[in-house]
Coordinates of C-alpha atoms in Angstrom, one line a residue:
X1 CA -42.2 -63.4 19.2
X2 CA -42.0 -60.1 19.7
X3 CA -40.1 -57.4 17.2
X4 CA -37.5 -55.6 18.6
X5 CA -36.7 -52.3 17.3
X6 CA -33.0 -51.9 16.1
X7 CA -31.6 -48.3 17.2
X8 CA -29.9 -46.5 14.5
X9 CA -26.3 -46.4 14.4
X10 CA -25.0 -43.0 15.4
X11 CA -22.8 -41.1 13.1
X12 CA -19.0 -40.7 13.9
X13 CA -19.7 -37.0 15.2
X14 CA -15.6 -36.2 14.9
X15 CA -15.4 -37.4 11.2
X16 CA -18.7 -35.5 10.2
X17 CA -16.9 -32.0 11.4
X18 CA -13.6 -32.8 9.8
X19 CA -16.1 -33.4 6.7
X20 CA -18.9 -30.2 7.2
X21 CA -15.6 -28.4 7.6
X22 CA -13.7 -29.4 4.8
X23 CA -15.9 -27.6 2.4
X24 CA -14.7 -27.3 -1.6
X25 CA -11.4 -26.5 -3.2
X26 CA -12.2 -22.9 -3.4
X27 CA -12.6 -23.0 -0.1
X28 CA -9.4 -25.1 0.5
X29 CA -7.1 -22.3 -1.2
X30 CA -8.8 -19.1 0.3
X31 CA -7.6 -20.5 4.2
X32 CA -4.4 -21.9 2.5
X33 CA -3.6 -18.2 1.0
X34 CA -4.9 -17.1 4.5
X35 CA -2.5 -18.9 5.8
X36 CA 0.5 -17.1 4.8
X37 CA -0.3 -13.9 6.4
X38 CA -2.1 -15.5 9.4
X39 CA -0.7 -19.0 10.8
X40 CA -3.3 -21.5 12.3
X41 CA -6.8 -20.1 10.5
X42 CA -6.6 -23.0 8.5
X43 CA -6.4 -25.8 10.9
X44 CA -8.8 -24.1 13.0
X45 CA -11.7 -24.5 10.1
X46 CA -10.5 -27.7 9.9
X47 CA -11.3 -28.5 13.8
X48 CA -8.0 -28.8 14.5
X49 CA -7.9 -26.4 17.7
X50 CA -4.9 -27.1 19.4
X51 CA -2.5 -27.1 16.7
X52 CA -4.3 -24.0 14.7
X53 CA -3.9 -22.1 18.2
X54 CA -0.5 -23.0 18.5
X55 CA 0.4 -21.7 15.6
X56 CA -1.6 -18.8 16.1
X57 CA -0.1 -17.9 19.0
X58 CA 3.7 -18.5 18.0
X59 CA 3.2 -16.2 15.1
X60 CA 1.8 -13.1 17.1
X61 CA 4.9 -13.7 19.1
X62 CA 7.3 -13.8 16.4
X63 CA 5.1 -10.8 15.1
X64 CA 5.5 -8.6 18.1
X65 CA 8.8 -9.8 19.1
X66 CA 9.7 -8.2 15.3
X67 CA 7.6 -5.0 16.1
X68 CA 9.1 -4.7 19.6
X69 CA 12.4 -4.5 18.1
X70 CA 11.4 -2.4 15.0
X71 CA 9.7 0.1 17.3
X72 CA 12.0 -0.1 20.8
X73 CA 15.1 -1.1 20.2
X74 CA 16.0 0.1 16.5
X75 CA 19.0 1.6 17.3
X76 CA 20.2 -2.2 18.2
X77 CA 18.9 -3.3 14.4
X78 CA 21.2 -0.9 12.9
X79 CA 24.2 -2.0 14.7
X80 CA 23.6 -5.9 14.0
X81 CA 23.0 -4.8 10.4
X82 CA 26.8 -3.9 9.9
X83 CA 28.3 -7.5 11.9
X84 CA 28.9 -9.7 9.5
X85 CA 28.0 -13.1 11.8
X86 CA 24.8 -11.4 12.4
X87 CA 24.2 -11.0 8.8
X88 CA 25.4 -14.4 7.7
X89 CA 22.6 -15.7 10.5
X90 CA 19.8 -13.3 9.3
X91 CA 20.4 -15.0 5.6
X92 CA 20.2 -18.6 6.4
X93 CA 17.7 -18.1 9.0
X94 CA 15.4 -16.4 6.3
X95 CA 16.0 -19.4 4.2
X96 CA 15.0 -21.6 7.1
X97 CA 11.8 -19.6 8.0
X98 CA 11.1 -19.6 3.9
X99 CA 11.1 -23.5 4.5
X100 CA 8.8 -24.2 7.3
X101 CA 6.2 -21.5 5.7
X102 CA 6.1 -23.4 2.6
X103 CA 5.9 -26.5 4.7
X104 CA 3.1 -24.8 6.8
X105 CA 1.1 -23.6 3.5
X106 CA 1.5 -26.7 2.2
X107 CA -0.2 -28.1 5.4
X108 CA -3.0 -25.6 5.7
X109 CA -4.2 -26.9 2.2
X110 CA -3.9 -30.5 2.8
X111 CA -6.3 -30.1 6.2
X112 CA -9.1 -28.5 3.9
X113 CA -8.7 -30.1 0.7
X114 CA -11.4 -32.3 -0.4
X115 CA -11.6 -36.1 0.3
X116 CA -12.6 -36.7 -3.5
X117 CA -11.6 -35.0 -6.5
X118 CA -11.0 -35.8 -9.5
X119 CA -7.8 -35.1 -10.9
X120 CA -8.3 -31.9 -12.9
X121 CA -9.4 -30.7 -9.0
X122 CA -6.3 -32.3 -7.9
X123 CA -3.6 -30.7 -10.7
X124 CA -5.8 -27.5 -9.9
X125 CA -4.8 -27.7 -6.1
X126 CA -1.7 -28.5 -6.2
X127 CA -0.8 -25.8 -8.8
X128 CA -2.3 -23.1 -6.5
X129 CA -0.7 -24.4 -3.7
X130 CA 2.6 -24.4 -5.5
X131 CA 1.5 -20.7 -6.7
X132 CA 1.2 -19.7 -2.9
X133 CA 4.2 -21.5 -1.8
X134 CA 6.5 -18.9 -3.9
X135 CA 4.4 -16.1 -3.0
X136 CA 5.2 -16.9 0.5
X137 CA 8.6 -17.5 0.2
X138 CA 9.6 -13.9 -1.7
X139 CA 9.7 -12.0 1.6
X140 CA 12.0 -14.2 3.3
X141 CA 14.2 -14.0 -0.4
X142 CA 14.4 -11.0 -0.1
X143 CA 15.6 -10.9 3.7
X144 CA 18.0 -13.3 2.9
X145 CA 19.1 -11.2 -0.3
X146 CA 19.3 -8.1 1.8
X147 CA 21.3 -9.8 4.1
X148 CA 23.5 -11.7 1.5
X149 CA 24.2 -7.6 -0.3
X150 CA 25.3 -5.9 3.0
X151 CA 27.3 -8.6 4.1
X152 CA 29.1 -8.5 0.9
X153 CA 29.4 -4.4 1.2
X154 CA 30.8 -4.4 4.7
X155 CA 33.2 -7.1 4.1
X156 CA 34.5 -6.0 0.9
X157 CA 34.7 -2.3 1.7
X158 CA 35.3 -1.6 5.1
X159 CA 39.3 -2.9 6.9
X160 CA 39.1 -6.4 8.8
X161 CA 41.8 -5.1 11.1
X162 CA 40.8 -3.7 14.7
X163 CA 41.0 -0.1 15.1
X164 CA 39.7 0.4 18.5
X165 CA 39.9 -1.2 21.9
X166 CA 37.0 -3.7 22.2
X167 CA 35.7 -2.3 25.2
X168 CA 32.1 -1.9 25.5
X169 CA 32.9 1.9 24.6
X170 CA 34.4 2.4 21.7
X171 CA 34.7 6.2 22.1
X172 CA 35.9 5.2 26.3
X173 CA 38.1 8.5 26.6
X174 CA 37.4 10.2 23.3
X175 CA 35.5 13.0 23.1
X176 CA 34.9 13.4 18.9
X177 CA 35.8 11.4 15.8
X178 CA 37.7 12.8 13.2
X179 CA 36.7 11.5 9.4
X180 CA 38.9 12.9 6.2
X181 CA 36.1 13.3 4.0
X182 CA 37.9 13.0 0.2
X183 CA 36.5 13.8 -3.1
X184 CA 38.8 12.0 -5.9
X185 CA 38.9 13.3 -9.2
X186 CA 40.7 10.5 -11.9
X187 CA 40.5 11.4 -15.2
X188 CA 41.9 11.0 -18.5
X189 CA 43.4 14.5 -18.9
X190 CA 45.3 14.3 -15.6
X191 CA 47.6 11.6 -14.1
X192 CA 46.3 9.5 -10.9
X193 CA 43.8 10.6 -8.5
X194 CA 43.8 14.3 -7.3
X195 CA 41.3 15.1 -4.2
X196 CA 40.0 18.4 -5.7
X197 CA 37.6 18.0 -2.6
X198 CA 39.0 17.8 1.0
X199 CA 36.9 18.1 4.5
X200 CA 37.3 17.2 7.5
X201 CA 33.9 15.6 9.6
X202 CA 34.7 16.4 13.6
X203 CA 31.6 14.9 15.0
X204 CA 31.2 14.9 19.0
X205 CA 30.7 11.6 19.9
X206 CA 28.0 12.4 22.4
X207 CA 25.8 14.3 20.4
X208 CA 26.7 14.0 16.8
X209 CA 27.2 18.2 16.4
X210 CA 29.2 17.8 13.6
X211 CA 31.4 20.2 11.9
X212 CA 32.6 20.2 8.9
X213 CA 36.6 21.9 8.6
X214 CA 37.9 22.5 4.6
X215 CA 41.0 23.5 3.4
X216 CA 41.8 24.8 -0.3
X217 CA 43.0 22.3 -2.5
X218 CA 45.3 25.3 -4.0
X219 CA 47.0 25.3 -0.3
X220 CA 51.0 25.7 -0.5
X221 CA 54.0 25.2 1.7
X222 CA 51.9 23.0 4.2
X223 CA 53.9 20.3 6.2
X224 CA 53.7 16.9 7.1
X225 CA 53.0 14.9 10.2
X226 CA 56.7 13.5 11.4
X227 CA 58.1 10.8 9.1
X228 CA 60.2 10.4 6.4
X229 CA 57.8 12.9 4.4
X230 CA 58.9 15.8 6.6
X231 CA 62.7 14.9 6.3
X232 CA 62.3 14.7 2.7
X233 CA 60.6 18.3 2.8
X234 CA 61.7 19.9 6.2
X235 CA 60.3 23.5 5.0
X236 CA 57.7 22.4 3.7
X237 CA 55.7 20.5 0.7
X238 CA 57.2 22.3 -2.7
X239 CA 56.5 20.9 -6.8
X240 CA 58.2 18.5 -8.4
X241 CA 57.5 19.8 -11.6
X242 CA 56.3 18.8 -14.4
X243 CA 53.6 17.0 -13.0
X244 CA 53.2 18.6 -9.7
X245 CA 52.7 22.5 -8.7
X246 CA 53.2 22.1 -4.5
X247 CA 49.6 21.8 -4.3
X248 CA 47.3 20.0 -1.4
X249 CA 45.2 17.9 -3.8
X250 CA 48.4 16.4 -5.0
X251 CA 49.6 14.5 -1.9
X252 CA 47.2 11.5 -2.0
X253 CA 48.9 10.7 -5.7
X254 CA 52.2 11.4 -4.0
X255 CA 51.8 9.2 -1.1
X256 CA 50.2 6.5 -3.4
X257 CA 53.8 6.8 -5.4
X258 CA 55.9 6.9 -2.7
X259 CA 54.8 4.1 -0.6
X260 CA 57.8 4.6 1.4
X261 CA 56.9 7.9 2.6
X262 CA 54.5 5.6 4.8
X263 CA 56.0 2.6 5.3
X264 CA 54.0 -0.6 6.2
X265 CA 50.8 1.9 5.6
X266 CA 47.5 0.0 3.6
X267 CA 46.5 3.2 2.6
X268 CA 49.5 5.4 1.8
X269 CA 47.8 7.9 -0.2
X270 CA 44.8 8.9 2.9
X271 CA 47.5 8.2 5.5
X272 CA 49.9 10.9 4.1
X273 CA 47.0 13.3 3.8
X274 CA 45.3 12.3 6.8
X275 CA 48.7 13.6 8.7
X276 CA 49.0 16.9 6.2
X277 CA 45.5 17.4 7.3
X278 CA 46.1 16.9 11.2
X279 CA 49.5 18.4 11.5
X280 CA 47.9 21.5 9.8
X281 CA 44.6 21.9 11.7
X282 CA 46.6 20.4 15.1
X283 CA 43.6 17.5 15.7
X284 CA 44.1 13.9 15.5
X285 CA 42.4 12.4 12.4
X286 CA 41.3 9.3 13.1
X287 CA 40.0 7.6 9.4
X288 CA 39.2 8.6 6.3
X289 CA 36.9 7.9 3.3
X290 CA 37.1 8.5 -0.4
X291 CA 35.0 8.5 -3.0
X292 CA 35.8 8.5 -6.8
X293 CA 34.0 11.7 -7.5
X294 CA 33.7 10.4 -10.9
X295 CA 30.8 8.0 -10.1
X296 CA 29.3 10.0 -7.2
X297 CA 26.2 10.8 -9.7
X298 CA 25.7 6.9 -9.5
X299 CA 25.4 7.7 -5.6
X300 CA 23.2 10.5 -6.0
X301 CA 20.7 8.7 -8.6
X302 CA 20.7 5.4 -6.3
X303 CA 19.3 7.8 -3.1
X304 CA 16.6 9.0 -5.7
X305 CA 18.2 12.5 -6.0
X306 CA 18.9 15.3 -3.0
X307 CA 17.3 18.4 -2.5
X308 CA 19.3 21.1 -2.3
X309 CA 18.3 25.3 -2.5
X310 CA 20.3 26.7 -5.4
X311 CA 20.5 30.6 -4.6
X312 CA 21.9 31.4 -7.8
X313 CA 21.5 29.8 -12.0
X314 CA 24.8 27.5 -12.6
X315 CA 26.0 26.7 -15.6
X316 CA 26.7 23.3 -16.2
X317 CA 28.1 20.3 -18.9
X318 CA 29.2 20.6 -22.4
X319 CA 25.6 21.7 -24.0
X320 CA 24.9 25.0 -21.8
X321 CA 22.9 23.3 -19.1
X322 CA 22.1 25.5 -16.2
X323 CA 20.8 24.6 -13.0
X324 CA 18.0 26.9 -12.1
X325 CA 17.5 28.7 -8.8
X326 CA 15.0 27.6 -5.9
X327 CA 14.3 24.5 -3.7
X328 CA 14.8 21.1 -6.1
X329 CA 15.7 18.0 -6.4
X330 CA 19.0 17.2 -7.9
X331 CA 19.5 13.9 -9.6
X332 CA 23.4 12.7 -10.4
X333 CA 24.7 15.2 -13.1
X334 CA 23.2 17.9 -11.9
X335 CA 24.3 17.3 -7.7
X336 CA 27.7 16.1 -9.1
X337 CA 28.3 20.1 -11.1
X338 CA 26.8 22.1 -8.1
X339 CA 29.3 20.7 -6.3
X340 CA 31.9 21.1 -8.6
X341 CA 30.9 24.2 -11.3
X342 CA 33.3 26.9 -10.9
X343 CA 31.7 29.1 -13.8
X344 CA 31.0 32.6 -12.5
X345 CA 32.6 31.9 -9.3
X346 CA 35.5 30.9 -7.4
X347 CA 36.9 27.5 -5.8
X348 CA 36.1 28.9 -2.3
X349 CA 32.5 29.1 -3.2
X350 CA 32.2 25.4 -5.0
X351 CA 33.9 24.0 -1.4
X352 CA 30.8 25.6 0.4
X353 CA 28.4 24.1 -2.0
X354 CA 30.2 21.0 -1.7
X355 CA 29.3 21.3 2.1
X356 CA 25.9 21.6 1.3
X357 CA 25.4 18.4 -0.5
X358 CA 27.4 16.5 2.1
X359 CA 25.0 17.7 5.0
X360 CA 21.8 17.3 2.2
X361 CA 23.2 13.7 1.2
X362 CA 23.8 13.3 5.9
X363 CA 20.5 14.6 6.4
X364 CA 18.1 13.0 3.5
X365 CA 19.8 9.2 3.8
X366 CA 16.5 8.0 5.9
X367 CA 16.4 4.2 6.2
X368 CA 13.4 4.5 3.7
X369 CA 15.5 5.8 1.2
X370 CA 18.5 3.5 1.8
X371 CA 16.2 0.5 2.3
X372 CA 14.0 0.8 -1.5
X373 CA 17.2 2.1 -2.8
X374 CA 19.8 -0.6 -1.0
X375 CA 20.9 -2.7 -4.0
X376 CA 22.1 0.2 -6.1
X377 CA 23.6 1.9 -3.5
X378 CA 25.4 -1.1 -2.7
X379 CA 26.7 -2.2 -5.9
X380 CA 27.8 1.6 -6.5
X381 CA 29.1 2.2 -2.7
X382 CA 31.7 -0.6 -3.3
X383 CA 33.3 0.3 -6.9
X384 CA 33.0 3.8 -6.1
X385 CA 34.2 4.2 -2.0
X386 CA 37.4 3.5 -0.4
X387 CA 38.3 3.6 3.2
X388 CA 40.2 2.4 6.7
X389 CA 37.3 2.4 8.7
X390 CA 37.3 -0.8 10.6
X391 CA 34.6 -3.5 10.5
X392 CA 34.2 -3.2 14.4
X393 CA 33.4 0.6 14.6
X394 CA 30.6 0.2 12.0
X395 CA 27.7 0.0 15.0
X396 CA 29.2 2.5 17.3
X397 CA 29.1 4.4 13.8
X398 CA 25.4 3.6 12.8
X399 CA 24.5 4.6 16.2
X400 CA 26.5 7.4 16.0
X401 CA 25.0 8.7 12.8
X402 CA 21.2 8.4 13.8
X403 CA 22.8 11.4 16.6
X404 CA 24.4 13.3 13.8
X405 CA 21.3 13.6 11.2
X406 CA 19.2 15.1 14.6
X407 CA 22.4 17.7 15.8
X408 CA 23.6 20.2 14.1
X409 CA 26.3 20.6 11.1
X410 CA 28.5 23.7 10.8
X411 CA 31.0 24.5 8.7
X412 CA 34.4 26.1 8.7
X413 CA 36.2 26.9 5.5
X414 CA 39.6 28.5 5.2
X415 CA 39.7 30.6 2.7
X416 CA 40.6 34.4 1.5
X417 CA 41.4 37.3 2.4
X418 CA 42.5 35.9 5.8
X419 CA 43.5 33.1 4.9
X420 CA 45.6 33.1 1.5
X421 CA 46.7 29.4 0.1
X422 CA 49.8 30.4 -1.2
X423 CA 51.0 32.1 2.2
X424 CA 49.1 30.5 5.1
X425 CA 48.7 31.6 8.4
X426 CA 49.3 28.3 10.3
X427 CA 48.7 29.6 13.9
X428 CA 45.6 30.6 12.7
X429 CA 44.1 27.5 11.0
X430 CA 45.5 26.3 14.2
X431 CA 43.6 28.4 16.4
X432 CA 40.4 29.1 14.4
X433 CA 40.1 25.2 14.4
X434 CA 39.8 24.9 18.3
X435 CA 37.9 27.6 18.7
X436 CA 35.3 25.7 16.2
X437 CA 36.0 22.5 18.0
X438 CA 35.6 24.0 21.5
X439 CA 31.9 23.9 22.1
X440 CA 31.9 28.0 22.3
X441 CA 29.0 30.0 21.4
X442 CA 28.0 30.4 17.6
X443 CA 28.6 34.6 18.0
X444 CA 32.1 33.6 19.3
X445 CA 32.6 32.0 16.0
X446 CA 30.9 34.4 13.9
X447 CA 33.1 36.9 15.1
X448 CA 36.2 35.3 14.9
X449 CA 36.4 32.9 12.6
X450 CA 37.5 32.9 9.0
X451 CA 34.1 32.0 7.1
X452 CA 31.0 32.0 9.6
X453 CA 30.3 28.9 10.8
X454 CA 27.1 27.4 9.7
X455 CA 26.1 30.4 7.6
X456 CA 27.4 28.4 4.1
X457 CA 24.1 26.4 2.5
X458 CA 20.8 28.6 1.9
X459 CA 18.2 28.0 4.6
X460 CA 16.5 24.4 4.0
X461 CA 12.8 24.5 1.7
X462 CA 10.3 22.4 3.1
X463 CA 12.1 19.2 2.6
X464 CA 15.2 19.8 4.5

């Protein structure tokens, strides 16, 4: 009988693949790392086109759908970054992604991973794995931590109440924004807060030309916007000695005292000042902000300093400190006396070089700075800042303030010998105010006005 020759039993060609392409543990863990910055590599080693290619795919998408936005439509980031909802969804969604990554890394090992180990090659897997899992997961952390600290600033610092019409336009029939800028200085030797620093940011709402409109804390006689404040002083704001001497800087205190000089008002203090401030310069002002001047260093060292051009040495603290003339940077101490040193010179010239680290501080907050610097400029924004500006103008604001660090900022200070505090020329305030507000020429001002507009800070060095 004849032999017949038995064929050989072909291998199963799909499991040999999945095998040739398993390779070792080493192997296993490189693709797994892969994995977390590049979706899919792993399953495609692993033969598994379709669902590496997927993957693949949906992350390029996510990828330039994030670049799109980041590149194109920044202006939009900045205004969902100050909604709360949008925030509150940006930190649970980043816990969500953190999940399925871990999930997907998890995966990506587990497609490449040996059929047989022993269990020292197990424990040794699945502690890398576990290793790579957390690295993946500290970006979307931090989102979600991010997210999480600005939430908590904007709700905690900025009103609840509406202070606009919800129209699409916020600034529908205005043509500039008018912010009380405040400088508070509480301290042991004084009673309450006194605003030593005062200025008034105009910026036009369609370009973000800003200027920026003082008045002398030493200012007398002034008068209030109508209310029960002008009835109670009908010729004007005079001391109530001993703690008092008629001054401007006092009325924040005395509208913080006298809550019925603004009845009903959240912020009596600002609200009083804020009309002071508009019924002297004849402007409507809209909000203010005010920042304990005693923690403004905080500010300053949480930005990473500010570079400012000192012109002249100034003296500074209790050990003979001076500040030494040319282009440099500035950390807390040091930003917080330029502004406020009056050794050697006068209070007229500490409000211009108070002007100068306001536009410096406008200027040199790039989202680099606030984003590697965020949680201590946070933490210190909310113990150290108070204002009425509502939640719902913060993204007409962002967007307004990418305008205002590319336009220009002048500066009008009134101060002697044409204007003298103690026997002011309210006509003039009046009139030199509109003509700065006006959009005239810069000569026009120059010429007329009582300090030159934008003449105040030394020219810029090469950081400015």
């Amino acid at each position: 009988m004849a032999r017949v020759k038995s064929r050989p039993t072909e291998p199963d060609r799909g499991s040999d693949r999945g095998h040739r392409r398993r390779g070792g543990l080493f192997a296993a863990l490189a693709l797994a790392a892969c994995s977390i910055v590049l979706p899919g590599v792993a399953h495609l080693r692993a033969g598994r086109r379709w669902t590496g290619a997927l993957l693949l795919i949906a992350y390029l998408a996510l990828l330039g759908g994030a670049a799109y936005l980041v590149l194109y439509r920044y202006s939009l980031l900045l205004r969902l970054s100050v909604q709360p909802r949008w925030l509150t969804g940006v930190m649970y969604g980043a816990i969500g992604v953190a999940v399925l990554w871990v999930l997907l890394v998890w995966w990506s090992y587990r497609v490449l991973r040996p059929r047989a180990m022993r269990v020292p090659g197990r424990l040794t897997g699945a502690l890398v794995t576990l290793v790579l899992c957390a690295v993946a997961c500290v970006p979307f952390a931090g989102a979600s931590r991010y997210a999480y600290v600005q939430r908590h600033l904007v709700t905690s610092l900025f009103d609840r109440r509406s202070g606009h019409s919800r129209a699409a336009d916020p600034w529908a029939g205005k043509t500039r924004v008018n912010i009380l800028l405040l400088g508070g200085d509480a301290g042991s030797d004084r009673t309450g807060t006194r605003t030593d620093s005062m200025t008034l940011a105009s910026v036009d709402v369609r370009t973000g030309a800003t200027t920026l409109i003082s008045l002398p804390r030493n200012l007398e006689h002034f008068h209030f916007a109508p209310g029960p404040a002008a009835k109670r002083f009908p010729m004007g704001y005079t001391a109530a000695p001993p703690t008092e001497e008629g001054l401007l800087n006092e009325v924040y205190q005395y509208g913080e005292d006298h809550h019925d000089m603004m009845p009903g008002s959240r912020h009596p203090g600002a609200d009083l000042l804020k009309g002071v401030f508009g019924q002297t310069l004849g402007v409507h002002v809209d909000y203010y902000a005010l920042v304990d001047m005693s923690h403004f260093a905080d500010i300053v060292n949480a930005m990473g300093g500010v570079w400012l051009r000192v012109d002249k040495p100034i003296p500074y603290g209790l050990r003979g400190q001076v500040i030494q003339p040319g282009y440099r940077k500035l950390h807390g101490q040091e930003a917080l006396w330029y502004g406020r040193s009056r050794t050697g010179s006068s209070d007229y010239v500490r409000m211009g070089r108070q002007k100068c680290v306001l536009a410096a501080i406008a200027r040199q907050a790039n989202p680099t700075t606030v984003l590697t610097k965020f949680t201590g400029l946070a933490a210190t924004a909310e113990r150290t800042v108070s204002t009425d500006i509502p939640q719902d103008l913060l993204p007409a604001l962002v967007q307004l303030s990418g305008k205002v660090r590319n336009a220009k900022i002048n500066t009008l200070m009134f101060v002697p010998p044409k204007i003298m505090p103690y026997r002011p020329d309210w006509k003039l305030i009046r009139d030199e105010t509109a003509k700065a507000l006006s959009g005239q020429p810069e000569e026009h001002h120059k010429r007329k006005s009582s300090t030159p507009v934008g003449d105040i800070c030394p020219a810029p060095g090469p950081h400015g």
